[in-house]
Each structure stands twice: as C-alpha cells, then as structure tokens.
Amino acid sequence: MRRGAVRSVVVAGVLVLGAVGQARAATADPEADVAYHGRVALSQGHLRVWLVPENDGPAPLPNATVRVRLSADLADRQDLAGGCARAGLREVVCETGPLPLHGRGRHIGLALELREPAAEVEVRVDTWWNGGATDRDLTNNEHVVLALDTGDTYAF
C-alpha cells in the first residue's frame, strides 16, 4: 500500500470517529439537579406526605418520578393522588410533571393508610426515575424522615 493511501485512510477514520463523538455529545443526557422539600405527619395509622419537587438546573426536565418508601406496610386499598401508583407493599411512586430550569414541579400530597397503626414510621424520599438526566448532587433528593405517631409535622 502506498504511503499516501494509508494517510488518507487514517484521516478519513479520524473524521468519522470525530463525527460520531460529536453526535454522542449532541445527544448526551441532560444534567439537572432534582430536589425535594416537604413534610410528613403520622397519626393513628394515617401518614400524610406533602412534597414539592424542584430543579436547580442546568437543564429542564420534561418529567421525573419520586419514590416514597415506608418502614411499615401500606393498607391494601389506597386512594392515591393523580399521577401516583403503588409500587409495592411499602412504596408509592408519583410523577413530578415538568421540572423547569430553576423551577418547581407539581405539589404532591399523599394521604396513606398503614396496614396497622405504628408508633413510628421511617419515610424515605428519593428519585426513582429522572428521564436519564445526570444529577451530581444526590444530597437534596434523598431524604429519610422518622415520623412519630404524635400528629406532629416533620420537615425535610
């Protein structure tokens, strides 16, 4: 093979690889900073969870899913808010709706019934799905709250 032909093949290969890299960069997952703020209260087997999802950017998200996990079993029947579904004996997931850049999603309110009254319930809130976005700060979207059966409100 001639030296000029080898150089042409190498240059063509570099151009193709460079184009593939640019295409990957153009379709890379967005980066967002999803956060949850809210409160929980437990009283006689009734757990209330209210939360607001937020996105501190740098990109908006069309939707995400927040997961609420409990240390106690849920009653068989639940009257869940729209966009929410049961995901197990102790889990509920809810869509956040669009999360604009530096904005909030829909307010989510859950009135959950426990299978049996409990003196305390550990409530874990985290992101179940975020549309494939990269989130480098998980400290503001993973919360653990211990709610005592006093009716008091605990914020996170």
N, CA, C and O atoms as a DFTB+ gen file, in Angstrom:
624 C
 N C O
     1  1       0.843      -1.160       0.000
     2  2       0.000       0.000       0.000
     3  2       0.894       1.230       0.000
     4  3       1.927       1.266       0.669
     5  1       0.483       2.231      -0.756
     6  2       1.272       3.452      -0.825
     7  2       1.099       4.262       0.452
     8  3       0.068       4.187       1.119
     9  1       2.108       5.021       0.772
    10  2       2.109       5.852       1.971
    11  2       0.966       6.875       1.950
    12  3       0.339       7.094       2.986
    13  1       0.682       7.497       0.827
    14  2      -0.407       8.482       0.704
    15  2      -1.771       7.841       0.918
    16  3      -2.668       8.471       1.478
    17  1      -1.941       6.592       0.477
    18  2      -3.216       5.902       0.651
    19  2      -3.471       5.604       2.123
    20  3      -4.601       5.738       2.591
    21  1      -2.431       5.199       2.862
    22  2      -2.568       4.932       4.297
    23  2      -2.952       6.209       5.027
    24  3      -3.833       6.188       5.886
    25  1      -2.305       7.317       4.699
    26  2      -2.600       8.593       5.334
    27  2      -4.050       8.984       5.071
    28  3      -4.707       9.510       5.969
    29  1      -4.568       8.744       3.864
    30  2      -5.949       9.075       3.523
    31  2      -6.925       8.241       4.353
    32  3      -7.938       8.760       4.822
    33  1      -6.628       6.953       4.536
    34  2      -7.493       6.083       5.329
    35  2      -7.506       6.539       6.778
    36  3      -8.574       6.596       7.387
    37  1      -6.358       6.864       7.346
    38  2      -6.262       7.318       8.736
    39  2      -7.021       8.627       8.909
    40  3      -7.781       8.769       9.867
    41  1      -6.837       9.575       8.018
    42  2      -7.523      10.861       8.109
    43  2      -9.034      10.650       8.001
    44  3      -9.796      11.257       8.754
    45  1      -9.467       9.809       7.086
    46  2     -10.898       9.533       6.936
    47  2     -11.457       8.889       8.200
    48  3     -12.555       9.234       8.638
    49  1     -10.704       7.948       8.795
    50  2     -11.137       7.300      10.033
    51  2     -11.258       8.290      11.177
    52  3     -12.207       8.211      11.958
    53  1     -10.325       9.215      11.294
    54  2     -10.375      10.234      12.347
    55  2     -11.589      11.132      12.144
    56  3     -12.251      11.499      13.115
    57  1     -11.886      11.488      10.910
    58  2     -13.063      12.321      10.631
    59  2     -14.346      11.601      11.010
    60  3     -15.249      12.206      11.588
    61  1     -14.438      10.305      10.688
    62  2     -15.632       9.539      11.032
    63  2     -15.762       9.426      12.547
    64  3     -16.844       9.655      13.087
    65  1     -14.683       9.077      13.241
    66  2     -14.729       8.971      14.698
    67  2     -15.061      10.304      15.335
    68  3     -15.823      10.351      16.300
    69  1     -14.514      11.372      14.825
    70  2     -14.827      12.704      15.352
    71  2     -16.295      13.039      15.181
    72  3     -16.903      13.625      16.076
    73  1     -16.879      12.675      14.039
    74  2     -18.302      12.928      13.799
    75  2     -19.164      12.110      14.750
    76  3     -20.181      12.605      15.237
    77  1     -18.775      10.861      15.024
    78  2     -19.517      10.026      15.963
    79  2     -19.459      10.642      17.352
    80  3     -20.479      10.696      18.038
    81  1     -18.294      11.109      17.785
    82  2     -18.151      11.752      19.096
    83  2     -19.009      12.991      19.210
    84  3     -19.614      13.227      20.256
    85  1     -19.077      13.802      18.140
    86  2     -19.916      14.987      18.158
    87  2     -21.384      14.604      18.225
    88  3     -22.159      15.266      18.913
    89  1     -21.779      13.561      17.533
    90  2     -23.168      13.113      17.571
    91  2     -23.528      12.644      18.975
    92  3     -24.620      12.932      19.464
    93  1     -22.621      11.925      19.625
    94  2     -22.874      11.484      21.000
    95  2     -22.989      12.676      21.935
    96  3     -23.859      12.697      22.806
    97  1     -22.125      13.667      21.767
    98  2     -22.180      14.852      22.620
    99  2     -23.496      15.595      22.425
   100  3     -24.061      16.121      23.383
   101  1     -23.983      15.639      21.198
   102  2     -25.226      16.352      20.911
   103  2     -26.430      15.640      21.520
   104  3     -27.421      16.293      21.848
   105  1     -26.370      14.305      21.680
   106  2     -27.497      13.560      22.228
   107  2     -27.237      13.123      23.667
   108  3     -27.943      12.254      24.179
   109  1     -26.248      13.702      24.321
   110  2     -25.933      13.326      25.697
   111  2     -27.116      13.654      26.606
   112  3     -27.883      14.581      26.346
   113  1     -27.243      12.869      27.682
   114  2     -28.312      13.101      28.639
   115  2     -28.159      14.481      29.262
   116  3     -27.040      14.952      29.469
   117  1     -29.289      15.136      29.563
   118  2     -29.205      16.452      30.194
   119  2     -28.704      16.323      31.627
   120  3     -28.725      15.237      32.207
   121  1     -28.262      17.418      32.182
   122  2     -27.874      17.448      33.586
   123  2     -28.865      18.306      34.340
   124  3     -29.158      19.430      33.933
   125  1     -29.377      17.784      35.429
   126  2     -30.347      18.504      36.245
   127  2     -30.043      18.232      37.707
   128  3     -29.394      17.244      38.048
   129  1     -30.514      19.110      38.555
   130  2     -30.341      18.927      39.998
   131  2     -31.725      18.882      40.626
   132  3     -32.283      19.912      41.005
   133  1     -32.273      17.678      40.731
   134  2     -33.603      17.480      41.287
   135  2     -33.506      17.509      42.809
   136  3     -32.595      16.926      43.396
   137  1     -34.455      18.192      43.435
   138  2     -34.503      18.286      44.895
   139  2     -35.949      18.133      45.347
   140  3     -36.875      18.440      44.597
   141  1     -36.140      17.661      46.571
   142  2     -37.475      17.538      47.148
   143  2     -37.489      18.225      48.494
   144  3     -36.563      18.094      49.295
   145  1     -38.557      18.958      48.723
   146  2     -38.785      19.593      50.014
   147  2     -40.220      19.296      50.407
   148  3     -41.116      19.305      49.563
   149  1     -40.439      19.033      51.684
   150  2     -41.797      18.726      52.093
   151  2     -41.888      18.439      53.570
   152  3     -41.043      18.848      54.366
   153  1     -42.949      17.718      53.914
   154  2     -43.165      17.367      55.317
   155  2     -43.997      16.089      55.405
   156  3     -44.715      15.724      54.474
   157  1     -43.880      15.426      56.546
   158  2     -44.652      14.206      56.809
   159  2     -45.251      14.307      58.205
   160  3     -44.704      14.974      59.082
   161  1     -46.381      13.636      58.397
   162  2     -47.021      13.571      59.709
   163  2     -47.708      12.220      59.836
   164  3     -48.314      11.727      58.885
   165  1     -47.606      11.628      61.020
   166  2     -48.206      10.318      61.300
   167  2     -49.151      10.449      62.480
   168  3     -48.795      11.008      63.518
   169  1     -50.369       9.925      62.308
   170  2     -51.347       9.945      63.396
   171  2     -52.280       8.752      63.258
   172  3     -53.026       8.655      62.283
   173  1     -52.243       7.844      64.225
   174  2     -53.145       6.702      64.322
   175  2     -53.266       5.898      63.025
   176  3     -54.369       5.570      62.587
   177  1     -52.127       5.588      62.423
   178  2     -52.115       4.763      61.220
   179  2     -52.353       5.525      59.929
   180  3     -52.439       4.918      58.861
   181  1     -52.461       6.838      60.007
   182  2     -52.634       7.687      58.825
   183  2     -51.359       8.500      58.637
   184  3     -50.960       9.254      59.524
   185  1     -50.730       8.345      57.494
   186  2     -49.487       9.062      57.189
   187  2     -49.769      10.072      56.089
   188  3     -50.255       9.714      55.016
   189  1     -49.469      11.316      56.356
   190  2     -49.614      12.372      55.353
   191  2     -48.224      12.771      54.872
   192  3     -47.327      13.032      55.674
   193  1     -48.062      12.815      53.564
   194  2     -46.794      13.231      52.954
   195  2     -47.126      14.338      51.960
   196  3     -47.980      14.160      51.091
   197  1     -46.464      15.463      52.085
   198  2     -46.635      16.571      51.154
   199  2     -45.248      16.949      50.681
   200  3     -44.353      17.168      51.498
   201  1     -45.053      17.031      49.369
   202  2     -43.724      17.401      48.869
   203  2     -43.819      18.188      47.578
   204  3     -44.802      18.119      46.841
   205  1     -42.754      18.937      47.336
   206  2     -42.629      19.734      46.114
   207  2     -41.286      19.398      45.480
   208  3     -40.242      19.608      46.097
   209  1     -41.300      18.871      44.240
   210  2     -40.037      18.640      43.532
   211  2     -39.550      19.941      42.899
   212  3     -40.345      20.765      42.445
   213  1     -38.238      20.107      42.878
   214  2     -37.621      21.290      42.286
   215  2     -36.468      20.872      41.395
   216  3     -35.935      19.771      41.530
   217  1     -36.089      21.746      40.495
   218  2     -34.955      21.508      39.610
   219  2     -34.082      22.751      39.592
   220  3     -34.502      23.813      39.133
   221  1     -32.863      22.607      40.097
   222  2     -31.925      23.727      40.115
   223  2     -31.056      23.770      38.870
   224  3     -30.119      24.564      38.796
   225  1     -31.358      22.916      37.882
   226  2     -30.684      23.001      36.582
   227  2     -29.418      22.171      36.504
   228  3     -29.125      21.393      37.412
   229  1     -28.688      22.327      35.458
   230  2     -28.716      23.392      34.465
   231  2     -29.653      23.168      33.283
   232  3     -29.686      23.999      32.375
   233  1     -30.423      22.067      33.261
   234  2     -31.341      21.832      32.140
   235  2     -32.733      21.519      32.695
   236  3     -32.851      20.951      33.781
   237  1     -33.773      21.881      31.969
   238  2     -35.126      21.493      32.390
   239  2     -35.351      20.004      32.155
   240  3     -34.663      19.389      31.340
   241  1     -36.314      19.426      32.867
   242  2     -36.685      18.022      32.671
   243  2     -38.158      17.944      32.312
   244  3     -38.973      18.630      32.930
   245  1     -38.524      17.129      31.331
   246  2     -39.937      17.007      30.976
   247  2     -40.750      16.285      32.049
   248  3     -41.960      16.493      32.144
   249  1     -40.106      15.436      32.860
   250  2     -40.805      14.682      33.892
   251  2     -39.776      13.914      34.706
   252  3     -38.662      13.669      34.242
   253  1     -40.146      13.542      35.901
   254  2     -39.345      12.666      36.756
   255  2     -40.325      11.889      37.624
   256  3     -41.525      12.163      37.611
   257  1     -39.822      10.934      38.366
   258  2     -40.664      10.143      39.262
   259  2     -40.029      10.113      40.639
   260  3     -38.874       9.716      40.795
   261  1     -40.787      10.532      41.627
   262  2     -40.335      10.493      43.014
   263  2     -40.880       9.216      43.655
   264  3     -42.002       8.794      43.374
   265  1     -40.071       8.615      44.514
   266  2     -40.474       7.389      45.206
   267  2     -40.557       7.680      46.699
   268  3     -39.672       8.320      47.266
   269  1     -41.628       7.203      47.330
   270  2     -41.811       7.313      48.776
   271  2     -41.865       5.888      49.314
   272  3     -42.766       5.119      48.979
   273  1     -40.877       5.546      50.162
   274  2     -40.807       4.199      50.746
   275  2     -41.006       4.302      52.255
   276  3     -40.510       5.229      52.895
   277  1     -41.729       3.350      52.808
   278  2     -42.043       3.357      54.233
   279  2     -41.441       2.145      54.931
   280  3     -41.150       1.129      54.300
   281  1     -41.261       2.267      56.233
   282  2     -40.782       1.132      57.019
   283  2     -41.938       0.265      57.504
   284  3     -41.709      -0.744      58.171
   285  1     -43.169       0.638      57.182
   286  2     -44.359      -0.124      57.566
   287  2     -45.174      -0.432      56.308
   288  3     -45.121       0.303      55.322
   289  1     -45.923      -1.525      56.362
   290  2     -46.756      -1.912      55.223
   291  2     -47.929      -0.958      55.052
   292  3     -48.509      -0.471      56.022
   293  1     -48.256      -0.709      53.800
   294  2     -49.438       0.080      53.475
   295  2     -50.676      -0.809      53.522
   296  3     -50.591      -2.015      53.288
   297  1     -51.815      -0.218      53.821
   298  2     -53.082      -0.946      53.740
   299  2     -53.293      -1.363      52.288
   300  3     -52.725      -0.767      51.373
   301  1     -54.118      -2.397      52.085
   302  2     -54.352      -2.900      50.730
   303  2     -54.947      -1.833      49.816
   304  3     -54.541      -1.721      48.659
   305  1     -55.877      -1.069      50.302
   306  2     -56.540      -0.056      49.478
   307  2     -55.990       1.325      49.825
   308  3     -55.895       1.706      50.991
   309  1     -55.636       2.051      48.785
   310  2     -55.134       3.419      48.931
   311  2     -55.860       4.310      47.939
   312  3     -56.089       3.910      46.798
   313  1     -56.216       5.489      48.354
   314  2     -56.789       6.489      47.460
   315  2     -55.665       7.464      47.139
   316  3     -55.436       8.432      47.864
   317  1     -54.961       7.189      46.028
   318  2     -53.755       7.949      45.695
   319  2     -54.069       9.137      44.795
   320  3     -55.031       9.130      44.027
   321  1     -53.234      10.143      44.915
   322  2     -53.347      11.331      44.077
   323  2     -53.106      10.954      42.618
   324  3     -52.467       9.940      42.338
   325  1     -53.611      11.760      41.691
   326  2     -53.380      11.544      40.264
   327  2     -51.892      11.551      39.962
   328  3     -51.141      12.339      40.536
   329  1     -51.468      10.682      39.068
   330  2     -50.057      10.582      38.714
   331  2     -49.252       9.742      39.682
   332  3     -48.032       9.640      39.551
   333  1     -49.927       9.132      40.663
   334  2     -49.240       8.289      41.654
   335  2     -49.722       6.846      41.523
   336  3     -50.855       6.590      41.116
   337  1     -48.845       5.914      41.876
   338  2     -49.190       4.492      41.804
   339  2     -48.458       3.744      42.903
   340  3     -47.383       4.144      43.351
   341  1     -49.053       2.680      43.312
   342  2     -48.441       1.792      44.287
   343  2     -47.340       1.010      43.592
   344  3     -47.534       0.530      42.475
   345  1     -46.176       0.875      44.243
   346  2     -45.058       0.161      43.631
   347  2     -44.598      -1.003      44.499
   348  3     -43.532      -1.566      44.248
   349  1     -45.360      -1.372      45.494
   350  2     -45.001      -2.477      46.371
   351  2     -45.779      -2.385      47.672
   352  3     -46.650      -1.528      47.823
   353  1     -45.463      -3.271      48.612
   354  2     -46.144      -3.268      49.906
   355  2     -45.901      -1.983      50.695
   356  3     -46.728      -1.574      51.510
   357  1     -44.755      -1.357      50.440
   358  2     -44.366      -0.184      51.220
   359  2     -43.932       0.990      50.353
   360  3     -43.269       1.902      50.847
   361  1     -44.288       0.988      49.081
   362  2     -43.800       2.025      48.164
   363  2     -44.909       2.646      47.338
   364  3     -45.864       1.985      46.929
   365  1     -44.746       3.951      47.108
   366  2     -45.605       4.700      46.197
   367  2     -44.685       5.538      45.321
   368  3     -43.701       6.098      45.802
   369  1     -45.009       5.621      44.034
   370  2     -44.254       6.476      43.113
   371  2     -45.215       7.488      42.506
   372  3     -46.387       7.192      42.273
   373  1     -44.697       8.697      42.252
   374  2     -45.513       9.767      41.679
   375  2     -44.705      10.514      40.635
   376  3     -43.515      10.770      40.820
   377  1     -45.363      10.864      39.532
   378  2     -44.685      11.691      38.546
   379  2     -44.641      13.124      39.061
   380  3     -45.546      13.574      39.764
   381  1     -43.587      13.823      38.705
   382  2     -43.425      15.204      39.162
   383  2     -44.045      16.204      38.217
   384  3     -44.314      17.343      38.601
   385  1     -44.277      15.786      36.971
   386  2     -44.641      16.746      35.941
   387  2     -43.379      17.448      35.479
   388  3     -42.289      17.136      35.956
   389  1     -43.509      18.390      34.558
   390  2     -42.327      19.093      34.058
   391  2     -41.589      19.813      35.179
   392  3     -42.203      20.411      36.062
   393  1     -40.260      19.745      35.126
   394  2     -39.416      20.451      36.087
   395  2     -38.605      21.487      35.319
   396  3     -37.550      21.171      34.770
   397  1     -39.096      22.728      35.279
   398  2     -38.383      23.759      34.521
   399  2     -37.055      24.112      35.183
   400  3     -36.837      23.828      36.361
   401  1     -36.193      24.720      34.423
   402  2     -34.914      25.175      34.952
   403  2     -35.175      26.166      36.080
   404  3     -35.901      27.143      35.896
   405  1     -34.591      25.919      37.234
   406  2     -34.772      26.749      38.436
   407  2     -36.247      26.917      38.780
   408  3     -36.694      28.000      39.157
   409  1     -37.004      25.808      38.640
   410  2     -38.433      25.865      38.917
   411  2     -38.917      24.651      39.674
   412  3     -38.149      23.744      39.996
   413  1     -40.207      24.654      39.950
   414  2     -40.840      23.593      40.718
   415  2     -41.777      22.768      39.853
   416  3     -42.322      23.245      38.857
   417  1     -41.949      21.513      40.264
   418  2     -42.929      20.644      39.647
   419  2     -44.239      20.767      40.402
   420  3     -44.427      21.688      41.196
   421  1     -45.132      19.842      40.149
   422  2     -46.440      19.894      40.806
   423  2     -46.317      19.522      42.280
   424  3     -45.468      18.711      42.650
   425  1     -47.148      20.103      43.105
   426  2     -47.195      19.749      44.520
   427  2     -47.845      18.379      44.628
   428  3     -48.861      18.113      43.986
   429  1     -47.262      17.518      45.435
   430  2     -47.752      16.146      45.575
   431  2     -48.190      15.935      47.013
   432  3     -47.408      16.126      47.945
   433  1     -49.433      15.544      47.186
   434  2     -49.957      15.263      48.519
   435  2     -50.459      13.833      48.589
   436  3     -51.252      13.399      47.754
   437  1     -49.992      13.111      49.585
   438  2     -50.401      11.719      49.769
   439  2     -51.016      11.546      51.155
   440  3     -50.440      11.984      52.150
   441  1     -52.171      10.917      51.220
   442  2     -52.793      10.526      52.479
   443  2     -52.789       9.003      52.471
   444  3     -53.661       8.371      51.875
   445  1     -51.803       8.429      53.134
   446  2     -51.587       6.984      53.090
   447  2     -52.118       6.317      54.355
   448  3     -51.991       6.840      55.462
   449  1     -52.705       5.168      54.154
   450  2     -53.210       4.368      55.273
   451  2     -52.255       3.210      55.508
   452  3     -51.904       2.489      54.573
   453  1     -51.836       3.030      56.748
   454  2     -50.982       1.899      57.093
   455  2     -51.837       0.663      57.343
   456  3     -52.998       0.764      57.741
   457  1     -51.250      -0.495      57.105
   458  2     -51.959      -1.759      57.363
   459  2     -52.317      -1.843      58.846
   460  3     -53.422      -2.249      59.205
   461  1     -51.371      -1.456      59.702
   462  2     -51.594      -1.451      61.154
   463  2     -51.002      -0.169      61.718
   464  3     -49.994       0.317      61.205
   465  1     -51.608       0.388      62.763
   466  2     -51.011       1.566      63.395
   467  2     -49.585       1.248      63.870
   468  3     -49.299       0.133      64.304
   469  1     -48.705       2.241      63.780
   470  2     -47.309       2.060      64.198
   471  2     -46.895       3.246      65.057
   472  3     -47.362       4.365      64.845
   473  1     -46.025       3.003      66.021
   474  2     -45.538       4.072      66.899
   475  2     -44.662       5.063      66.128
   476  3     -44.574       6.239      66.483
   477  1     -44.012       4.566      65.062
   478  2     -43.157       5.416      64.232
   479  2     -43.029       4.783      62.851
   480  3     -43.159       3.570      62.684
   481  1     -42.773       5.631      61.878
   482  2     -42.573       5.157      60.510
   483  2     -41.408       5.933      59.912
   484  3     -41.365       7.162      59.969
   485  1     -40.476       5.197      59.345
   486  2     -39.390       5.824      58.609
   487  2     -39.865       6.036      57.177
   488  3     -40.323       5.101      56.519
   489  1     -39.751       7.274      56.701
   490  2     -40.187       7.634      55.362
   491  2     -38.946       8.006      54.555
   492  3     -38.190       8.900      54.936
   493  1     -38.747       7.307      53.433
   494  2     -37.620       7.596      52.539
   495  2     -38.169       8.194      51.244
   496  3     -39.078       7.645      50.622
   497  1     -37.599       9.318      50.858
   498  2     -37.997      10.004      49.632
   499  2     -36.777      10.065      48.726
   500  3     -35.705      10.492      49.155
   501  1     -36.932       9.639      47.471
   502  2     -35.820       9.719      46.522
   503  2     -36.343       9.720      45.096
   504  3     -37.539       9.550      44.859
   505  1     -35.444       9.911      44.164
   506  2     -35.803       9.893      42.752
   507  2     -35.772       8.459      42.257
   508  3     -34.766       7.764      42.400
   509  1     -36.874       8.020      41.676
   510  2     -36.952       6.680      41.114
   511  2     -36.527       6.700      39.654
   512  3     -35.859       5.777      39.186
   513  1     -36.910       7.745      38.934
   514  2     -36.564       7.901      37.515
   515  2     -36.482       9.391      37.218
   516  3     -37.326      10.163      37.672
   517  1     -35.474       9.797      36.461
   518  2     -35.334      11.228      36.154
   519  2     -35.153      11.484      34.657
   520  3     -34.543      12.478      34.265
   521  1     -35.665      10.616      33.853
   522  2     -35.597      10.819      32.413
   523  2     -34.210      10.656      31.835
   524  3     -33.948      11.118      30.725
   525  1     -33.322      10.016      32.556
   526  2     -31.969       9.804      32.069
   527  2     -31.027      10.966      32.340
   528  3     -29.894      10.966      31.858
   529  1     -31.472      11.946      33.095
   530  2     -30.614      13.096      33.394
   531  2     -29.519      12.714      34.380
   532  3     -29.675      11.795      35.184
   533  1     -28.425      13.428      34.300
   534  2     -27.343      13.278      35.258
   535  2     -27.612      14.217      36.418
   536  3     -27.909      15.393      36.206
   537  1     -27.513      13.718      37.640
   538  2     -27.713      14.538      38.840
   539  2     -26.500      14.327      39.730
   540  3     -26.344      13.274      40.348
   541  1     -25.646      15.337      39.787
   542  2     -24.389      15.205      40.535
   543  2     -24.541      15.455      42.028
   544  3     -23.621      15.168      42.794
   545  1     -25.686      15.984      42.459
   546  2     -25.897      16.284      43.874
   547  2     -27.105      15.513      44.376
   548  3     -28.233      15.996      44.282
   549  1     -26.881      14.322      44.905
   550  2     -27.980      13.498      45.404
   551  2     -28.373      13.854      46.833
   552  3     -29.355      13.321      47.348
   553  1     -27.633      14.736      47.478
   554  2     -27.928      15.064      48.875
   555  2     -29.261      15.777      49.043
   556  3     -29.836      15.745      50.131
   557  1     -29.770      16.418      47.994
   558  2     -31.023      17.150      48.138
   559  2     -32.223      16.410      47.543
   560  3     -33.329      16.949      47.519
   561  1     -32.019      15.201      47.072
   562  2     -33.170      14.435      46.581
   563  2     -33.258      13.047      47.214
   564  3     -34.015      12.197      46.746
   565  1     -32.502      12.824      48.250
   566  2     -32.607      11.584      49.026
   567  2     -32.776      11.971      50.492
   568  3     -31.855      12.492      51.121
   569  1     -33.966      11.708      51.023
   570  2     -34.274      12.100      52.399
   571  2     -34.779      10.903      53.186
   572  3     -35.435      10.017      52.638
   573  1     -34.469      10.885      54.469
   574  2     -35.012       9.904      55.398
   575  2     -35.578      10.689      56.570
   576  3     -34.870      11.467      57.209
   577  1     -36.869      10.478      56.850
   578  2     -37.542      11.201      57.921
   579  2     -38.190      10.174      58.842
   580  3     -38.866       9.257      58.377
   581  1     -37.986      10.325      60.129
   582  2     -38.640       9.469      61.117
   583  2     -39.860      10.219      61.636
   584  3     -39.729      11.259      62.280
   585  1     -41.040       9.690      61.355
   586  2     -42.285      10.301      61.803
   587  2     -42.830       9.508      62.989
   588  3     -43.082       8.308      62.883
   589  1     -43.006      10.185      64.103
   590  2     -43.582       9.557      65.294
   591  2     -45.099       9.701      65.264
   592  3     -45.624      10.657      64.693
   593  1     -45.804       8.751      65.881
   594  2     -47.264       8.775      65.901
   595  2     -47.763       9.788      66.936
   596  3     -48.353       9.426      67.954
   597  1     -47.510      11.050      66.648
   598  2     -47.918      12.135      67.525
   599  2     -48.792      13.161      66.793
   600  3     -49.399      14.034      67.414
   601  1     -48.844      13.039      65.459
   602  2     -49.547      14.046      64.675
   603  2     -48.669      15.232      64.342
   604  3     -49.072      16.108      63.576
   605  1     -47.458      15.272      64.915
   606  2     -46.535      16.378      64.636
   607  2     -46.035      16.289      63.190
   608  3     -45.965      15.211      62.599
   609  1     -45.691      17.452      62.644
   610  2     -45.185      17.541      61.278
   611  2     -43.673      17.584      61.292
   612  3     -43.073      18.337      62.061
   613  1     -43.058      16.785      60.451
   614  2     -41.597      16.728      60.319
   615  2     -41.220      17.181      58.914
   616  3     -41.696      16.625      57.924
   617  1     -40.367      18.188      58.837
   618  2     -39.998      18.762      57.542
   619  2     -38.692      18.153      57.011
   620  3     -37.826      17.719      57.771
   621  1     -38.591      18.139      55.692
   622  2     -37.339      17.731      55.041
   623  2     -37.076      18.639      53.879
   624  3     -36.072      18.478      53.184
